[in-house]
mmCIF file of C-alpha atoms and ligand atoms in Angstrom:
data_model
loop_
_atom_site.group_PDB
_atom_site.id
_atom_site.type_symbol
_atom_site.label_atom_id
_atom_site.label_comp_id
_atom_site.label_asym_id
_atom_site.label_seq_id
_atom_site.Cartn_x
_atom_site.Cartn_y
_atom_site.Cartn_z
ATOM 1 C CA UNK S 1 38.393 -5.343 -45.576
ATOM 2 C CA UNK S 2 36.417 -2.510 -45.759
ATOM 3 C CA UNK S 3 32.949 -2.215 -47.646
ATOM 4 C CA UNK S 4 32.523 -2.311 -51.000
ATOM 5 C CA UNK S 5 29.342 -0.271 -50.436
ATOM 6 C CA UNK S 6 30.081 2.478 -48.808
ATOM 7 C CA UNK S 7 27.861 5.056 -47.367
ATOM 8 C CA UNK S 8 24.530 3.915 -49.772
ATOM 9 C CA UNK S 9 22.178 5.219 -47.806
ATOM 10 C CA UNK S 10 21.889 8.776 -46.431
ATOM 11 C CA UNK S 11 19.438 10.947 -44.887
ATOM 12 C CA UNK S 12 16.498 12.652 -46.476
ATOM 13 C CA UNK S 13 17.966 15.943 -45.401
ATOM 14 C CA UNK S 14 21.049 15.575 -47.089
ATOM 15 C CA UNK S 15 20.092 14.794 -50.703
ATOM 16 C CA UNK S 16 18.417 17.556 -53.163
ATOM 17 C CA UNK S 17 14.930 16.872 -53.977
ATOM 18 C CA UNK S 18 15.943 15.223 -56.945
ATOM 19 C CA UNK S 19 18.233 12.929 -55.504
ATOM 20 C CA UNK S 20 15.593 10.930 -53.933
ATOM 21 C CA UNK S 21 14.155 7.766 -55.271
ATOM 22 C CA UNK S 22 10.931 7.906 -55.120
ATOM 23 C CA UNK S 23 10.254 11.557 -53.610
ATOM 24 C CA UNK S 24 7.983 13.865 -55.400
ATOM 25 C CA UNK S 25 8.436 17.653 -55.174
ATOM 26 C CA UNK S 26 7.813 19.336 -52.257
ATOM 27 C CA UNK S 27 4.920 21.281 -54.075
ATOM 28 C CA UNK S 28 3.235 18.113 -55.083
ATOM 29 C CA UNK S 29 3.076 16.754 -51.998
ATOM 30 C CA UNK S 30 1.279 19.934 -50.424
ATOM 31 C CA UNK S 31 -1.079 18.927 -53.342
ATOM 32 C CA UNK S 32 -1.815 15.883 -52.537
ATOM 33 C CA UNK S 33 -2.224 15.578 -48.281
ATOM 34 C CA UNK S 34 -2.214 11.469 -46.804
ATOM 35 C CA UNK S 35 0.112 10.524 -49.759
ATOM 36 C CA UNK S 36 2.631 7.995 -48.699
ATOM 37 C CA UNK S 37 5.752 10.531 -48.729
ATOM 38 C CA UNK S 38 9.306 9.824 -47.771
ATOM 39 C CA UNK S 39 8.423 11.189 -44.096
ATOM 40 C CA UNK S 40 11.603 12.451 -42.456
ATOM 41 C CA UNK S 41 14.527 10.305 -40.712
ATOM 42 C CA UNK S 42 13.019 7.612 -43.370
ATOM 43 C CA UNK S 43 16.376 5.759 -44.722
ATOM 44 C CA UNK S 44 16.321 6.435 -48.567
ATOM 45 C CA UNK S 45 18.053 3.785 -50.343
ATOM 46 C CA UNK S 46 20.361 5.166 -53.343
ATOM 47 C CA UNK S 47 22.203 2.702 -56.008
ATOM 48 C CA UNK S 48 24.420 -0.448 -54.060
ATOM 49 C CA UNK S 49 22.677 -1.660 -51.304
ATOM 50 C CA UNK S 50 22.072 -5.539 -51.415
ATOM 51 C CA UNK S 51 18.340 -5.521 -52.685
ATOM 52 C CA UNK S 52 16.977 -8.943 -52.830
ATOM 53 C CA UNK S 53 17.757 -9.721 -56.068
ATOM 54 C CA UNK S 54 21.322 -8.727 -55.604
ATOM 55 C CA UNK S 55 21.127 -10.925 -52.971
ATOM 56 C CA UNK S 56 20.072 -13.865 -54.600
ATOM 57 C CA UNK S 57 22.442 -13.244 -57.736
ATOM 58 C CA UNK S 58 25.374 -12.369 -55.536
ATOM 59 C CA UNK S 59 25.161 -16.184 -53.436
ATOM 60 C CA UNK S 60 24.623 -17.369 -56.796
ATOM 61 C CA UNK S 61 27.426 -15.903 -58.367
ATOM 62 C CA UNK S 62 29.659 -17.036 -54.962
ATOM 63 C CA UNK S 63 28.837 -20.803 -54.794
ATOM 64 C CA UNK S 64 29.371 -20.744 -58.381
ATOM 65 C CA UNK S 65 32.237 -19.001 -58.175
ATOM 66 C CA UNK S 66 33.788 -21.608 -55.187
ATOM 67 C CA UNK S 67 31.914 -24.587 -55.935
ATOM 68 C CA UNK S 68 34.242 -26.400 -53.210
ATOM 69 C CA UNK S 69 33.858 -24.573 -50.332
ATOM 70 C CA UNK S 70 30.486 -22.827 -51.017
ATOM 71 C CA UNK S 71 27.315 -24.757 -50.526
ATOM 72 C CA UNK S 72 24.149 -22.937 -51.234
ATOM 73 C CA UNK S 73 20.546 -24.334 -50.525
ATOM 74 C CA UNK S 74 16.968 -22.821 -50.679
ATOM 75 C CA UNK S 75 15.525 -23.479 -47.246
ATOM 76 C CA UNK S 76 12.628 -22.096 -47.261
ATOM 77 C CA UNK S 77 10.410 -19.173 -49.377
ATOM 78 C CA UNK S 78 8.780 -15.719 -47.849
ATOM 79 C CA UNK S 79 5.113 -15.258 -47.777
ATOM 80 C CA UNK S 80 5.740 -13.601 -51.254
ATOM 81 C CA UNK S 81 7.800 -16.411 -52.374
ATOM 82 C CA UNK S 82 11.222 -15.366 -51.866
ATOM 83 C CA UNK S 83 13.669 -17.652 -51.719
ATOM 84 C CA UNK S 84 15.550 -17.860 -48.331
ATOM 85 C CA UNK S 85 18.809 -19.681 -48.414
ATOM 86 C CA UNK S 86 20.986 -21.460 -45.920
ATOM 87 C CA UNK S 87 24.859 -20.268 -47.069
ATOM 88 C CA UNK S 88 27.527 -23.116 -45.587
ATOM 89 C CA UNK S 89 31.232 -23.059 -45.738
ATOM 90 C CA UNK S 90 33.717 -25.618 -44.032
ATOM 91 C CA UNK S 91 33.365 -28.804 -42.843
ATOM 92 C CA UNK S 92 35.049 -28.589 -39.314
ATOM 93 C CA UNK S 93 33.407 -30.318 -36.252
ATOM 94 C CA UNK S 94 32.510 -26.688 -34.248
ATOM 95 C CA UNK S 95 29.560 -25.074 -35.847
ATOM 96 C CA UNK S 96 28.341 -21.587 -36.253
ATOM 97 C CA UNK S 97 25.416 -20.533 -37.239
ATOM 98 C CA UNK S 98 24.690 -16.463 -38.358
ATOM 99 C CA UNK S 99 21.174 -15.279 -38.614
ATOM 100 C CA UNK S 100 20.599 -11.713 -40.518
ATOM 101 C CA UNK S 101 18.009 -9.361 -40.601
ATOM 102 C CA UNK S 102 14.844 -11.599 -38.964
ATOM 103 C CA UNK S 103 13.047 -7.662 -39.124
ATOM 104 C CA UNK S 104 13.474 -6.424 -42.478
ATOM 105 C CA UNK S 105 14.577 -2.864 -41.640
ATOM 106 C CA UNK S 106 17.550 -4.261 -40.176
ATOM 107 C CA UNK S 107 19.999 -4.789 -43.178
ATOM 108 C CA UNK S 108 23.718 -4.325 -41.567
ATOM 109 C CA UNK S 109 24.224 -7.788 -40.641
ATOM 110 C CA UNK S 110 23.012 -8.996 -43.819
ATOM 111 C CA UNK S 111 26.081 -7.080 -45.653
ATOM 112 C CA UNK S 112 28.896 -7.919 -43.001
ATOM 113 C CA UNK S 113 27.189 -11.714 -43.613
ATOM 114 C CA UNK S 114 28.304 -11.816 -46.973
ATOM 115 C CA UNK S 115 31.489 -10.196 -46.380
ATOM 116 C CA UNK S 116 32.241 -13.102 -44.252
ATOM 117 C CA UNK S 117 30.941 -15.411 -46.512
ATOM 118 C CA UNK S 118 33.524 -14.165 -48.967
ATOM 119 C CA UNK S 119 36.400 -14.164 -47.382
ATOM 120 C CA UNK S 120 35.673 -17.734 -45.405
ATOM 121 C CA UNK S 121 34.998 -19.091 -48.610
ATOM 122 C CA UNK S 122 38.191 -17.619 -50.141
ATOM 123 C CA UNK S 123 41.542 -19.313 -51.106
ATOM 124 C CA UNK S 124 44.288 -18.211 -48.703
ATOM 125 C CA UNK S 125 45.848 -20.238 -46.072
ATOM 126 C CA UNK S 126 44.482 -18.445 -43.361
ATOM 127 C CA UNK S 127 40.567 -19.340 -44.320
ATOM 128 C CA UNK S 128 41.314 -22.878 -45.556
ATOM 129 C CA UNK S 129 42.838 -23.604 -41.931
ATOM 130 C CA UNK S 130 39.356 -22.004 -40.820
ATOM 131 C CA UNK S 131 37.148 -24.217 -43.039
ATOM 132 C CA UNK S 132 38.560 -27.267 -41.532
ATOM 133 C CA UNK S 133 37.895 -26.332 -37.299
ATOM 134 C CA UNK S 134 34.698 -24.681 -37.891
ATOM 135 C CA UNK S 135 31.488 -25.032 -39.931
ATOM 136 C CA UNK S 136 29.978 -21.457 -41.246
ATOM 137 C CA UNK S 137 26.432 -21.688 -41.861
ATOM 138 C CA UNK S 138 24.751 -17.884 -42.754
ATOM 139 C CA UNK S 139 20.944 -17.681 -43.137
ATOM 140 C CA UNK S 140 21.312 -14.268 -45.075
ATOM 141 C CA UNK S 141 18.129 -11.672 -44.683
ATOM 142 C CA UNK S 142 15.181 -14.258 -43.314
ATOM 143 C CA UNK S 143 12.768 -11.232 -44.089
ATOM 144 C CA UNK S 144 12.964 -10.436 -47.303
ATOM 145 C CA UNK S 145 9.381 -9.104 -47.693
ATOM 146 C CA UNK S 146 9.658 -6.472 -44.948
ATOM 147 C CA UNK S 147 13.225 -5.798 -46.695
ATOM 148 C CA UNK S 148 10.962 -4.936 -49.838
ATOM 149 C CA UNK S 149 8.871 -3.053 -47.870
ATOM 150 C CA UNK S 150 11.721 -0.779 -46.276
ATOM 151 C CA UNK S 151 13.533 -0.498 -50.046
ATOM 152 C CA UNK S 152 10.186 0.260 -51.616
ATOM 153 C CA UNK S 153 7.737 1.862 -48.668
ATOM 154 C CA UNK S 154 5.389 3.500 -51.616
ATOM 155 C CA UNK S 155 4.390 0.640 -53.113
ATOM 156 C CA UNK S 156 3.029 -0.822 -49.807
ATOM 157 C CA UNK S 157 1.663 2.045 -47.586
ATOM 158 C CA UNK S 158 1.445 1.649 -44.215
ATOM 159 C CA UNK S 159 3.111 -1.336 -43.633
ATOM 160 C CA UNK S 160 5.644 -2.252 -41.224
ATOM 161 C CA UNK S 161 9.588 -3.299 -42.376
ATOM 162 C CA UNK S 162 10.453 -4.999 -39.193
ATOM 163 C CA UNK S 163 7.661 -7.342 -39.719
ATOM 164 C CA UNK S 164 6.669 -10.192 -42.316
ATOM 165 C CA UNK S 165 4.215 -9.561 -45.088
ATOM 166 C CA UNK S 166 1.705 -10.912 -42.800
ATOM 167 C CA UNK S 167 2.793 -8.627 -40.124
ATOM 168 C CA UNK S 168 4.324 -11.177 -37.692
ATOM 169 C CA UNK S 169 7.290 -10.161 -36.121
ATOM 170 C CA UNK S 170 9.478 -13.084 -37.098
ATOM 171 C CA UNK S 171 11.675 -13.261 -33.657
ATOM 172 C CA UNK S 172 8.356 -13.801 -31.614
ATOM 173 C CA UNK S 173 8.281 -17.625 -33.261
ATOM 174 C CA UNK S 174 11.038 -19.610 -31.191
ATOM 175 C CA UNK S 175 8.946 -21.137 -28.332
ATOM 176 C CA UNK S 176 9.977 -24.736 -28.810
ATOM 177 C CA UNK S 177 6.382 -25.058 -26.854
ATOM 178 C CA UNK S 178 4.367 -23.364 -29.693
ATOM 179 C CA UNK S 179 4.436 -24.429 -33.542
ATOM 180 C CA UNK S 180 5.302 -21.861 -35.265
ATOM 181 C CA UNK S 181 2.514 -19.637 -36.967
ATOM 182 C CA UNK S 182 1.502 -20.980 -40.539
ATOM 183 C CA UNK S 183 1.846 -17.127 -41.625
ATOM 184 C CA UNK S 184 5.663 -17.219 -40.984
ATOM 185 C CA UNK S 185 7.522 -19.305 -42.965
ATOM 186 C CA UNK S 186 10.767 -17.732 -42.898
ATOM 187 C CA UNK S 187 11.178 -18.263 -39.118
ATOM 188 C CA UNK S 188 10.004 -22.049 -39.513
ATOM 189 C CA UNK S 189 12.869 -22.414 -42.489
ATOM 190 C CA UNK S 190 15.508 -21.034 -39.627
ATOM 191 C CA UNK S 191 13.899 -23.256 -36.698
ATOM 192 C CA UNK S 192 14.061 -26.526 -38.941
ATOM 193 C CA UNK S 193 17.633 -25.168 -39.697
ATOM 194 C CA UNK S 194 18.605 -25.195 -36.259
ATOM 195 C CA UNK S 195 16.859 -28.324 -35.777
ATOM 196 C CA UNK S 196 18.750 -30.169 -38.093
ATOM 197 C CA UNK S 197 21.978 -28.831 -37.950
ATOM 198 C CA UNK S 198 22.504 -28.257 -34.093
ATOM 199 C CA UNK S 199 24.817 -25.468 -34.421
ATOM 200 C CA UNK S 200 27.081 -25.024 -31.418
ATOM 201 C CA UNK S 201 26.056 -21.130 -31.401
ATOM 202 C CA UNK S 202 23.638 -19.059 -33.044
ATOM 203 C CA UNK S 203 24.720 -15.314 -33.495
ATOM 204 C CA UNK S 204 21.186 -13.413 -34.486
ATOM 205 C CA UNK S 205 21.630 -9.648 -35.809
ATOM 206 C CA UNK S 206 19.711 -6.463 -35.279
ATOM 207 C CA UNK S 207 19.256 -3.279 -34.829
ATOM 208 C CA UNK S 208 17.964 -0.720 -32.086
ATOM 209 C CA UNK S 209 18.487 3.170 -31.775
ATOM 210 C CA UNK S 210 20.819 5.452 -30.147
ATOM 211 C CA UNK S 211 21.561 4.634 -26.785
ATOM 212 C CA UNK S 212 23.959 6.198 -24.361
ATOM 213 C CA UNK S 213 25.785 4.680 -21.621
ATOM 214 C CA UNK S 214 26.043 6.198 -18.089
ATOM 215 C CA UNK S 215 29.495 7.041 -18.521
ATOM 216 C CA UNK S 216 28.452 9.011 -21.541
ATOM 217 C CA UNK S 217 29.568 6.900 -24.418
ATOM 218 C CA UNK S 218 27.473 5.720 -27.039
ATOM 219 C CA UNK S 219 26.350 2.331 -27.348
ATOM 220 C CA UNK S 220 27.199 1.007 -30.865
ATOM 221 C CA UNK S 221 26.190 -2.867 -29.949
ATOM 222 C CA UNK S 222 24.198 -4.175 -27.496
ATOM 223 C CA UNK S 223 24.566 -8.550 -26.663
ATOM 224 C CA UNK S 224 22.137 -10.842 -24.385
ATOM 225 C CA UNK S 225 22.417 -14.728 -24.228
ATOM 226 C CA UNK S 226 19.199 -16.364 -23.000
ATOM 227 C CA UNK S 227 17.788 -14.777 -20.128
ATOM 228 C CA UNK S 228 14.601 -17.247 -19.476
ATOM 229 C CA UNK S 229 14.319 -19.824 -17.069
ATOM 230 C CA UNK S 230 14.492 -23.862 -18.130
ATOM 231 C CA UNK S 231 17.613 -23.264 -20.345
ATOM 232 C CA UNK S 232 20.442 -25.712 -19.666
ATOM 233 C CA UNK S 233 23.205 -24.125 -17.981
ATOM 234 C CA UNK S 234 26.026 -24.936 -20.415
ATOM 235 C CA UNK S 235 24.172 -23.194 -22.811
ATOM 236 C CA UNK S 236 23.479 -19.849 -21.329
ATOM 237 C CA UNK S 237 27.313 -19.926 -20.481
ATOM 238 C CA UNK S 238 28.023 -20.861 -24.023
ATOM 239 C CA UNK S 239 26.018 -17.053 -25.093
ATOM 240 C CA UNK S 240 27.624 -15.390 -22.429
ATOM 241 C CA UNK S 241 31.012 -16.556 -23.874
ATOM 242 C CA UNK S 242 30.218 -15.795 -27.131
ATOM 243 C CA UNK S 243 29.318 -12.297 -25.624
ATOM 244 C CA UNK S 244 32.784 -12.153 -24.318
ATOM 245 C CA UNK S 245 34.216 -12.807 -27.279
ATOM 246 C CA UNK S 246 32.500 -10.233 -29.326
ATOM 247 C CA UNK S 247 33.214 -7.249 -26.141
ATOM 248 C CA UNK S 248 36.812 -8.276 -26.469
ATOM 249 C CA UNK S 249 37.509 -8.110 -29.839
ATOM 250 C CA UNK S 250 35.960 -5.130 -30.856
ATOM 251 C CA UNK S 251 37.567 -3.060 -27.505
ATOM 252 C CA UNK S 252 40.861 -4.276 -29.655
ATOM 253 C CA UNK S 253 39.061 -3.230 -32.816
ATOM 254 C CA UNK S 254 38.355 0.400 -31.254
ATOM 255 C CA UNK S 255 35.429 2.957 -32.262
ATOM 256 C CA UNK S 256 32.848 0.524 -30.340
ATOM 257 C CA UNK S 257 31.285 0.621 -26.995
ATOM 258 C CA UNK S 258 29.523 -3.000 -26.311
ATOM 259 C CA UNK S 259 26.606 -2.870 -23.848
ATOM 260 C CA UNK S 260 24.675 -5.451 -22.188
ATOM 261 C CA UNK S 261 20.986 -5.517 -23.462
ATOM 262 C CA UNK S 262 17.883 -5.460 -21.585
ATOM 263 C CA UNK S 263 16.845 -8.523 -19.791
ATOM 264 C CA UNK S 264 13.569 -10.231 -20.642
ATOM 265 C CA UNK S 265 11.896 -13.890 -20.039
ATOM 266 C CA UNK S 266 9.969 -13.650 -23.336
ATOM 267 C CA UNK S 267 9.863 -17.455 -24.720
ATOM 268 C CA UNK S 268 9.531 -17.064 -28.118
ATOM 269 C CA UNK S 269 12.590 -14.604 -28.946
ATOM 270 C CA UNK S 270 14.999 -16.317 -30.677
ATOM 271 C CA UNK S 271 17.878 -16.361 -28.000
ATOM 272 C CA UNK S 272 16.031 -17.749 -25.686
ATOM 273 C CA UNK S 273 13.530 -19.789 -27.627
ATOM 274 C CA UNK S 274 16.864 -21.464 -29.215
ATOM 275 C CA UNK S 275 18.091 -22.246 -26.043
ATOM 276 C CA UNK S 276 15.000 -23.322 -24.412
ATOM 277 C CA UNK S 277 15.446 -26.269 -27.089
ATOM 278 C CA UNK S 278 19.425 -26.351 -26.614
ATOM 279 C CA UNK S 279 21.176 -24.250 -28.789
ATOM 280 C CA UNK S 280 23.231 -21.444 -27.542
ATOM 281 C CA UNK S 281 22.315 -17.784 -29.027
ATOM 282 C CA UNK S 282 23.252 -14.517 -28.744
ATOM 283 C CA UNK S 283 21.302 -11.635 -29.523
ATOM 284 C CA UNK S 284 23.527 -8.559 -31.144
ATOM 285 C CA UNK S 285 21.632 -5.099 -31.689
ATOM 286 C CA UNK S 286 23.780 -2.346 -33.570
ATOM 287 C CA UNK S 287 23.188 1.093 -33.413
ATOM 288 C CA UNK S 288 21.429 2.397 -36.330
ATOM 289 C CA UNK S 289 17.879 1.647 -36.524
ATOM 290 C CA UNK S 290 17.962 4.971 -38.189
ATOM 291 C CA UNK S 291 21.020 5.850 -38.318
ATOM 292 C CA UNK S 292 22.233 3.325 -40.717
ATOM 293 C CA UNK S 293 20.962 5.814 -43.526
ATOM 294 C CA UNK S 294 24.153 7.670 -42.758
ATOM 295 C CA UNK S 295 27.619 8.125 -44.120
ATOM 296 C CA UNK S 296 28.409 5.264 -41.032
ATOM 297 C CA UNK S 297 27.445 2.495 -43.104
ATOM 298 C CA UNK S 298 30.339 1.536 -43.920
ATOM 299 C CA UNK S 299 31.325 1.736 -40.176
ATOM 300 C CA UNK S 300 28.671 -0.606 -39.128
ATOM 301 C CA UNK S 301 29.114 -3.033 -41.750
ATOM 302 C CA UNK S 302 32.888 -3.632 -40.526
ATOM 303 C CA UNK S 303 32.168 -3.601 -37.033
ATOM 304 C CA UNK S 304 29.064 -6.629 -37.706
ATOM 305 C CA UNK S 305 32.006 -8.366 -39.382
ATOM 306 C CA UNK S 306 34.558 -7.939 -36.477
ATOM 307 C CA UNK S 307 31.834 -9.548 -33.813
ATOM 308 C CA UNK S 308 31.507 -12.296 -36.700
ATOM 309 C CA UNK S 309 35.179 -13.372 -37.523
ATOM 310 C CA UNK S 310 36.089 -13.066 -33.322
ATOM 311 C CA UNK S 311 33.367 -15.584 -32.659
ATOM 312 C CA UNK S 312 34.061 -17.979 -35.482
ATOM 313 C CA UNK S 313 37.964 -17.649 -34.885
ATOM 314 C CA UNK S 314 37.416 -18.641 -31.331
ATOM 315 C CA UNK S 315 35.763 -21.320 -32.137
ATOM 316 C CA UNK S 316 38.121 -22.670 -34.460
ATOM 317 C CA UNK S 317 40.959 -22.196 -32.250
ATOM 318 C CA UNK S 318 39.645 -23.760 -29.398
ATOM 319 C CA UNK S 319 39.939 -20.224 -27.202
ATOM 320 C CA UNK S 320 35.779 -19.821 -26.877
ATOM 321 C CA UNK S 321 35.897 -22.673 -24.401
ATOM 322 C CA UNK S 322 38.257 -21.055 -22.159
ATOM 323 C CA UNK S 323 36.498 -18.081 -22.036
ATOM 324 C CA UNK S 324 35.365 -17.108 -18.576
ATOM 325 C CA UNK S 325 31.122 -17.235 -18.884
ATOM 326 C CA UNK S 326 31.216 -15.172 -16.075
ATOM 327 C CA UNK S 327 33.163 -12.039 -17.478
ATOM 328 C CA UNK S 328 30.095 -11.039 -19.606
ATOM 329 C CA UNK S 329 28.738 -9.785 -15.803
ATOM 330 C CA UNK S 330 31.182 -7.052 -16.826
ATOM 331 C CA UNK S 331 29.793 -5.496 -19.799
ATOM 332 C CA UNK S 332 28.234 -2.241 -19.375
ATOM 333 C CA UNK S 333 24.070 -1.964 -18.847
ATOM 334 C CA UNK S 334 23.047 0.184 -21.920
ATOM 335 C CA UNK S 335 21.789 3.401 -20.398
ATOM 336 C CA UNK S 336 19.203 5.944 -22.158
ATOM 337 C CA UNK S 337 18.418 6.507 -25.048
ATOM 338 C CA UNK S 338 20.164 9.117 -27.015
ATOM 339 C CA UNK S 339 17.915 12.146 -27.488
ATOM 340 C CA UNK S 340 19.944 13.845 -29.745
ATOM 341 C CA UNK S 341 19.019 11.393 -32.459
HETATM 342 ZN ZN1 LIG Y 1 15.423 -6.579 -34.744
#
């Protein structure tokens, strides 16, 4: 299924002056030097995105909707007391957990998220069979401030998206070793979550910019399972299946190129924080740091969803265990970074 919200962001350049929340006239802003103007590249949101109280009404509206196979619980609240939920659907043995948008200018996987949620949730035979292998649990957008902050960058000048309203960048709080910082409750709602639930995989969405590969291609998603020492084996080879499994079905799906990401050791990243403490992750970075302002949106969106249902179907049917850990040696390094963007 293809968005319902297509292309709702586009660049600056493309709109008339008038078009632009937010934007004052050109001539105003030569008035008035320093003021916090939509600066070029800067994504401008237009009517349809998920804001977060769409958000909220929307998972409402769902487990209300499907009150059987939709269970919807506040885990945790931002710094500026925004609710952040836990979404779970199923009740088969295999678990998988999604994590969306842990830096607030990252929104894609938030909206292929609750595309999945919907049709998981849904009534035909197909997702019902689903709902009994595997266990879907979605923590949808665990930064809604910096979300806020992206939507409405006026209103809080200077500030950064990616990070929390206390400026902690949420995905540097997954040392098991270190507590996690009293200024980041949104990360300790999805650590306790992971805690409690065990999940047999963590998938954990983002974005980066334009990247090429050396064969020329460019790099729509980049994947890394825990690259630190002290993690169980099993469960680096359970992220390098599930980075199998997401190369492989979106080669079928076309109109992707799947790269391997940088390597680091850094603890307290969620992939390999998570699996310091036993739980397989995978990291997934999209294209469109920027870019996701464009008409491509849409494009995104679907191909978030395609590494989504792959993993969860392989799960269910028993084919992510047979996967060969050692194939993900055969994705791609990521190359340089596209300059023409
Ligand atoms: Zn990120």
């Amino acid at each position: 299924m293809i968005s319902r919200r297509q292309a709702l962001l586009v660049p600056l350049a493309a709109l008339p002056a008038a078009a632009v929340a937010g934007a004052v006239p050109a001539a105003a802003a030569e008035t008035v030097p320093g003021g916090p103007w939509v600066q070029e590249n800067q994504p401008v949101v237009l009517a349809g995105m998920t804001d977060n109280s769409q958000l909220v009404a929307e998972l409402q509206r769902l487990a209300a909707r499907r009150p059987d196979t939709v269970r919807l619980t506040e885990i945790g609240r931002s710094l500026e007391d925004r609710p952040i939920y836990r979404v779970s659907v199923g009740s088969g043995p295999r678990t998988l957990m999604v994590v969306t948008q842990q830096h607030g200018d990252e929104p894609v996987g938030t909206e292929a998220a609750l595309q999945l949620l919907t049709h998981v949730s849904g009534p035909s035979r197909e997702a019902s069979a689903l709902r009994e292998q595997v266990t879907l649990e979605v923590v949808p957008r665990v930064n809604p401030d910096g979300f806020e902050r992206w939507l409405d960058p006026e209103s809080y000048p200077g500030e950064d998206p990616r990070r929390n309203a206390a400026n902690l960048d949420l995905n540097r709080e997954y040392d098991p070793a270190v507590p996690v910082s009293a200024d980041a409750p949104e990360a300790a709602a999805v650590r306790a979550l992971v805690d409690q639930v065990q999940p047999d995989l963590v998938l954990d969405y983002h974005h980066q910019v334009s990247y090429v590969t050396d064969a020329g291609e460019q790099v729509t998603m980049s994947v890394l399972w825990a690259t630190v020492g002290g993690v169980e084996p099993s469960v680096v080879d359970d992220g390098r299946r599930a980075a199998v499994v997401v190369a492989e079905a979106l080669e079928d799906f076309g109109h992707a190129t799947v790269t391997r990401y940088p390597e680091s050791t850094t603890r307290s990243v969620a992939r390999n924080g998570l699996a310091l403490a036993g739980t397989p992750a995978l990291l997934i970075e999209q294209r469109g740091q920027y870019e996701v302002g464009q008409k491509s949106l849409g494009a995104f969106t679907r191909e978030a969803l395609v590494a989504m249902e792959a993993v969860l179907e392989s799960l269910a049917d028993g084919s992510f265990d047979e996967v060969d850990p050692a194939d993900a040696d055969l994705l791609p390094e990521r190359g340089d970074r596209d300059r023409q963007r």
